[in-house]
CSV table of C-alpha atoms in Angstrom, one decimal:
chain,number,residue,atom,x,y,z
E,654,TRP,CA,-3.3,5.0,15.1
E,655,LEU,CA,-3.0,8.9,14.7
E,656,PRO,CA,-6.8,10.3,14.4
E,657,GLN,CA,-7.8,13.0,11.6
E,658,ASP,CA,-8.5,15.4,14.3
E,659,ALA,CA,-5.0,15.2,15.9
E,660,SER,CA,-3.6,18.1,17.6
E,661,GLU,CA,-0.6,19.9,16.1
E,662,GLU,CA,1.4,18.8,19.7
E,663,GLU,CA,0.3,15.2,19.1
E,664,MET,CA,1.4,15.3,15.4
E,665,GLU,CA,4.8,16.8,16.3
E,666,ARG,CA,5.2,14.4,19.1
E,667,ALA,CA,4.3,11.4,17.1
E,668,ILE,CA,6.6,12.3,14.2
E,669,LYS,CA,9.4,12.9,16.6
E,670,LEU,CA,8.8,9.5,18.4
E,671,ILE,CA,8.5,7.6,15.0
E,672,LYS,CA,11.9,9.0,13.7
E,673,THR,CA,13.7,7.7,16.8
E,674,GLU,CA,12.9,3.9,16.5
E,675,LEU,CA,14.6,1.8,13.8
E,676,PRO,CA,13.7,-1.6,13.3
E,677,PRO,CA,16.6,-4.5,13.7
E,678,GLU,CA,17.2,-7.1,11.3
E,679,ALA,CA,14.9,-10.3,11.1
E,680,ALA,CA,15.3,-13.5,9.9
E,681,ARG,CA,14.2,-14.3,6.5
E,682,ALA,CA,12.3,-17.6,7.0
E,683,ARG,CA,10.6,-16.4,10.1
E,684,TYR,CA,9.7,-12.8,8.4
E,685,LYS,CA,8.1,-14.9,5.6
E,686,ALA,CA,6.4,-17.2,7.9
E,687,LYS,CA,4.8,-14.1,10.2
E,688,LEU,CA,4.0,-12.1,6.6
E,689,ARG,CA,1.6,-15.3,5.4
E,690,ASP,CA,0.2,-15.5,8.8
E,691,LYS,CA,-0.7,-11.8,9.1
E,692,ALA,CA,-1.9,-11.0,5.6
E,693,ALA,CA,-4.6,-14.1,6.3
E,694,ARG,CA,-5.5,-12.1,9.2
E,695,PHE,CA,-5.3,-8.6,7.5
E,696,THR,CA,-9.2,-8.1,6.7
E,697,GLU,CA,-11.9,-5.6,6.4
E,698,ASP,CA,-15.7,-6.1,5.7
E,699,ALA,CA,-16.0,-3.4,3.0
E,700,PRO,CA,-14.0,-1.6,0.2
E,701,ASN,CA,-12.6,1.7,0.9
E,702,LYS,CA,-12.3,1.4,4.8
E,703,LEU,CA,-8.6,0.0,4.9
E,704,TRP,CA,-5.8,0.7,2.7
E,705,VAL,CA,-2.3,-0.3,2.9
E,706,CYS,CA,0.5,1.3,0.8
E,707,ASP,CA,4.5,0.4,0.3
E,708,VAL,CA,7.2,1.7,-2.2
E,709,SER,CA,9.7,-0.8,-3.3
E,710,GLU,CA,12.6,-0.4,-5.5
E,711,VAL,CA,12.8,-1.8,-9.1
E,712,ALA,CA,16.1,-1.8,-10.4
E,713,PHE,CA,16.7,-2.1,-14.1
E,714,MET,CA,20.0,-1.7,-16.4
E,715,HIS,CA,21.9,1.1,-14.4
E,716,THR,CA,18.6,2.8,-13.3
E,717,LYS,CA,16.4,3.0,-10.1
E,718,LEU,CA,12.9,3.3,-10.5
E,719,TYR,CA,10.5,3.2,-7.2
E,720,LEU,CA,6.8,1.6,-7.4
E,721,CYS,CA,4.4,3.0,-4.9
E,722,VAL,CA,1.2,0.6,-4.5
E,723,ILE,CA,-1.8,1.2,-2.6
E,724,ILE,CA,-4.1,-2.1,-2.2
E,725,ASP,CA,-7.9,-2.0,-0.6
E,726,VAL,CA,-7.8,-4.8,1.9
E,727,PHE,CA,-11.3,-5.7,1.7
E,728,SER,CA,-10.9,-6.8,-2.0
E,729,ARG,CA,-6.8,-7.3,-2.0
E,730,LYS,CA,-7.3,-4.8,-5.3
E,731,VAL,CA,-4.4,-2.4,-6.3
E,732,VAL,CA,-6.4,0.8,-6.1
E,733,GLY,CA,-3.7,2.9,-7.1
E,734,TRP,CA,0.0,3.0,-8.4
E,735,LYS,CA,2.7,5.4,-9.4
E,736,THR,CA,6.4,5.2,-10.1
E,737,GLY,CA,9.2,7.6,-9.6
E,738,GLY,CA,12.9,8.4,-9.5
E,739,SER,CA,13.1,8.4,-5.6
E,740,ASN,CA,11.5,7.4,-2.5
E,741,CYS,CA,10.1,10.4,-1.4
E,742,THR,CA,7.1,12.2,0.3
E,743,ARG,CA,5.9,13.6,-3.3
E,744,LEU,CA,5.3,9.9,-4.7
E,745,VAL,CA,3.5,8.6,-1.5
E,746,LYS,CA,1.2,11.7,-1.8
E,747,ALA,CA,0.6,11.7,-5.4
E,748,THR,CA,-0.2,7.9,-5.5
E,749,PHE,CA,-2.8,8.3,-2.4
E,750,GLU,CA,-4.4,11.4,-4.1
E,751,LYS,CA,-4.9,9.9,-7.5
E,752,SER,CA,-6.4,6.8,-5.8
E,753,PHE,CA,-8.6,8.9,-3.5
E,754,ALA,CA,-10.0,11.1,-6.5
E,755,GLU,CA,-10.6,7.9,-8.3
E,756,ARG,CA,-12.2,6.0,-5.4
E,757,LYS,CA,-13.8,8.9,-3.4
E,758,PRO,CA,-13.8,6.9,0.2
E,759,ASN,CA,-15.9,8.1,2.7
E,760,PRO,CA,-14.5,10.0,5.9
E,761,GLY,CA,-12.6,7.7,8.2
E,762,LEU,CA,-10.4,5.8,5.4
E,763,VAL,CA,-7.8,4.4,7.5
E,764,PHE,CA,-4.1,4.5,5.4
E,765,HIS,CA,-1.7,1.9,6.7
E,766,THR,CA,2.1,2.0,6.0
E,767,ASP,CA,5.4,1.6,7.5
E,768,ARG,CA,7.6,4.1,9.2
E,769,GLY,CA,9.6,5.2,6.4
E,770,SER,CA,10.5,8.7,6.2
E,771,PRO,CA,8.1,9.4,3.4
E,772,ASN,CA,5.0,8.5,5.1
E,773,ILE,CA,5.8,10.4,8.3
E,774,SER,CA,6.4,13.3,6.9
E,775,ARG,CA,4.4,16.6,7.9
E,776,ARG,CA,3.3,17.0,4.4
E,777,PHE,CA,1.9,13.7,4.3
E,778,PHE,CA,0.1,14.0,7.6
E,779,ASP,CA,-1.6,17.2,6.3
E,780,CYS,CA,-2.6,15.5,3.3
E,781,LEU,CA,-4.6,12.7,5.1
E,782,ARG,CA,-6.0,15.1,7.2
E,783,LYS,CA,-7.1,17.2,4.4
E,784,HIS,CA,-8.9,13.9,2.9
E,785,GLN,CA,-10.3,13.1,6.5
E,786,ALA,CA,-8.1,10.1,6.5
E,787,MET,CA,-6.6,8.4,9.4
E,788,MET,CA,-2.8,7.3,9.4
E,789,SER,CA,-1.9,3.6,10.9
E,790,LEU,CA,1.7,3.0,11.2
E,791,SER,CA,3.1,-0.4,11.5
E,792,ARG,CA,4.8,-1.3,15.0
E,793,PRO,CA,8.3,-0.6,15.8
E,794,HIS,CA,10.8,-3.4,15.0
E,795,VAL,CA,8.0,-5.7,13.4
E,796,PRO,CA,8.8,-5.4,9.5
E,797,THR,CA,6.0,-7.9,8.9
E,798,ASP,CA,3.3,-5.3,10.1
E,799,ASN,CA,2.4,-4.5,6.5
E,800,PRO,CA,1.8,-8.1,5.1
E,801,VAL,CA,-0.5,-7.3,2.2
E,802,VAL,CA,1.4,-5.3,-0.1
E,803,GLU,CA,4.6,-7.0,0.9
E,804,SER,CA,3.2,-10.2,-0.1
E,805,PHE,CA,1.8,-8.2,-3.4
E,806,PHE,CA,5.5,-7.1,-3.8
E,807,ARG,CA,7.2,-10.3,-3.3
E,808,ASN,CA,5.1,-12.1,-6.1
E,809,PHE,CA,5.5,-9.2,-8.3
E,810,LYS,CA,9.3,-9.1,-8.3
E,811,SER,CA,9.7,-12.9,-8.4
E,812,GLU,CA,7.0,-13.3,-11.2
E,813,ILE,CA,8.1,-10.0,-13.3
E,814,ILE,CA,11.0,-8.3,-12.2
E,815,TYR,CA,13.4,-11.4,-11.6
E,816,THR,CA,12.5,-13.2,-15.0
E,817,GLN,CA,12.6,-10.7,-17.6
E,818,ARG,CA,15.2,-8.1,-18.8
E,819,PHE,CA,14.0,-4.6,-19.4
E,820,THR,CA,15.9,-2.3,-21.4
E,821,SER,CA,13.9,0.6,-21.3
E,822,LEU,CA,11.7,2.7,-19.1
E,823,ASP,CA,8.5,2.4,-21.2
E,824,SER,CA,9.1,-1.4,-21.1
E,825,ILE,CA,9.1,-1.6,-17.6
E,826,LEU,CA,6.2,0.5,-16.9
E,827,LYS,CA,4.2,-1.6,-19.4
E,828,ALA,CA,4.9,-4.5,-17.5
E,829,ILE,CA,3.9,-3.1,-14.3
E,830,ALA,CA,0.5,-2.0,-15.9
E,831,ARG,CA,-0.2,-5.2,-17.4
E,832,TYR,CA,0.9,-7.1,-14.4
E,833,ILE,CA,-1.3,-5.0,-11.9
E,834,ASP,CA,-4.2,-5.5,-14.7
E,835,ILE,CA,-4.1,-9.2,-14.5
E,836,TYR,CA,-3.8,-9.1,-10.7
E,837,ASN,CA,-6.8,-7.2,-10.4
E,838,GLY,CA,-8.9,-8.5,-13.0
E,839,LEU,CA,-7.9,-12.2,-13.9
E,840,ARG,CA,-6.2,-13.8,-10.9
E,841,PRO,CA,-8.1,-15.7,-8.6
E,842,HIS,CA,-7.3,-15.0,-4.8
E,843,GLY,CA,-7.5,-17.9,-2.1
E,844,PHE,CA,-8.5,-15.1,0.5
E,845,LEU,CA,-11.2,-14.1,-1.7
E,846,GLY,CA,-12.5,-17.5,-2.3
E,847,ASN,CA,-10.8,-18.2,-5.7
E,848,LYS,CA,-12.5,-14.6,-6.8
E,849,THR,CA,-10.6,-11.9,-8.6
E,850,PRO,CA,-10.5,-8.4,-6.7
E,851,ASN,CA,-12.3,-7.1,-9.6
E,852,MET,CA,-15.3,-9.8,-8.8
E,853,ALA,CA,-15.2,-9.5,-5.2
E,854,GLU,CA,-15.8,-5.6,-5.3
E,855,ALA,CA,-18.4,-6.3,-7.8
E,856,GLU,CA,-20.4,-8.6,-5.8
E,857,TYR,CA,-19.9,-6.3,-2.8
E,858,PHE,CA,-21.4,-3.2,-4.2
E,859,ALA,CA,-24.2,-5.3,-6.1
E,860,GLU,CA,-25.4,-6.0,-2.7
E,861,HIS,CA,-24.7,-2.6,-1.2
E,862,PRO,CA,-25.3,-0.3,-4.2
E,863,THR,CA,-25.4,2.9,-1.4
E,864,ASN,CA,-22.1,2.4,-0.6
E,865,LEU,CA,-20.5,3.2,-3.6
E,866,GLY,CA,-18.1,6.0,-3.1
């Protein structure tokens, strides 16, 4: 963890340490098994306490598109997404700020992601501090340390990207939006007792109305 009130020296030391550690290769089958196990244990007791984020490449035709997704761990809801032409700090920061403006979490939100360079940049650290959020990073050499969003991307690609042919940016953006709408509003999740993410949040806020925002 890097606390929101970390000193300038602590931030510089953390960034330097993170950038010197490179993950090794992992066996595919073992990776998937660990991912499933960790996803089942990645929990929170309320919305807007722990968000997880990742960026994945979505290739179509001769173009590369990068999709950034943020998921609330309590409900497994996709609370924000954006696309861009490169995997950069600007994309992650814009996705976070859009999600934060819409959800309005209380101070102390934990934002968990991997150690990719866009996530550990000084600009993004400053963004989290500005919003009184805390950074959580996957452990070095452990690619299964972000299981919830990794599982989302694995399903998204197997169901949409690898089964359809997209010939325009507009068509792929519409497919992404439609998939996320279905994922949030219509698809039951075993982790949630076969409720959808929207249902899980609606039930929580019905029981805890003072926790809205």
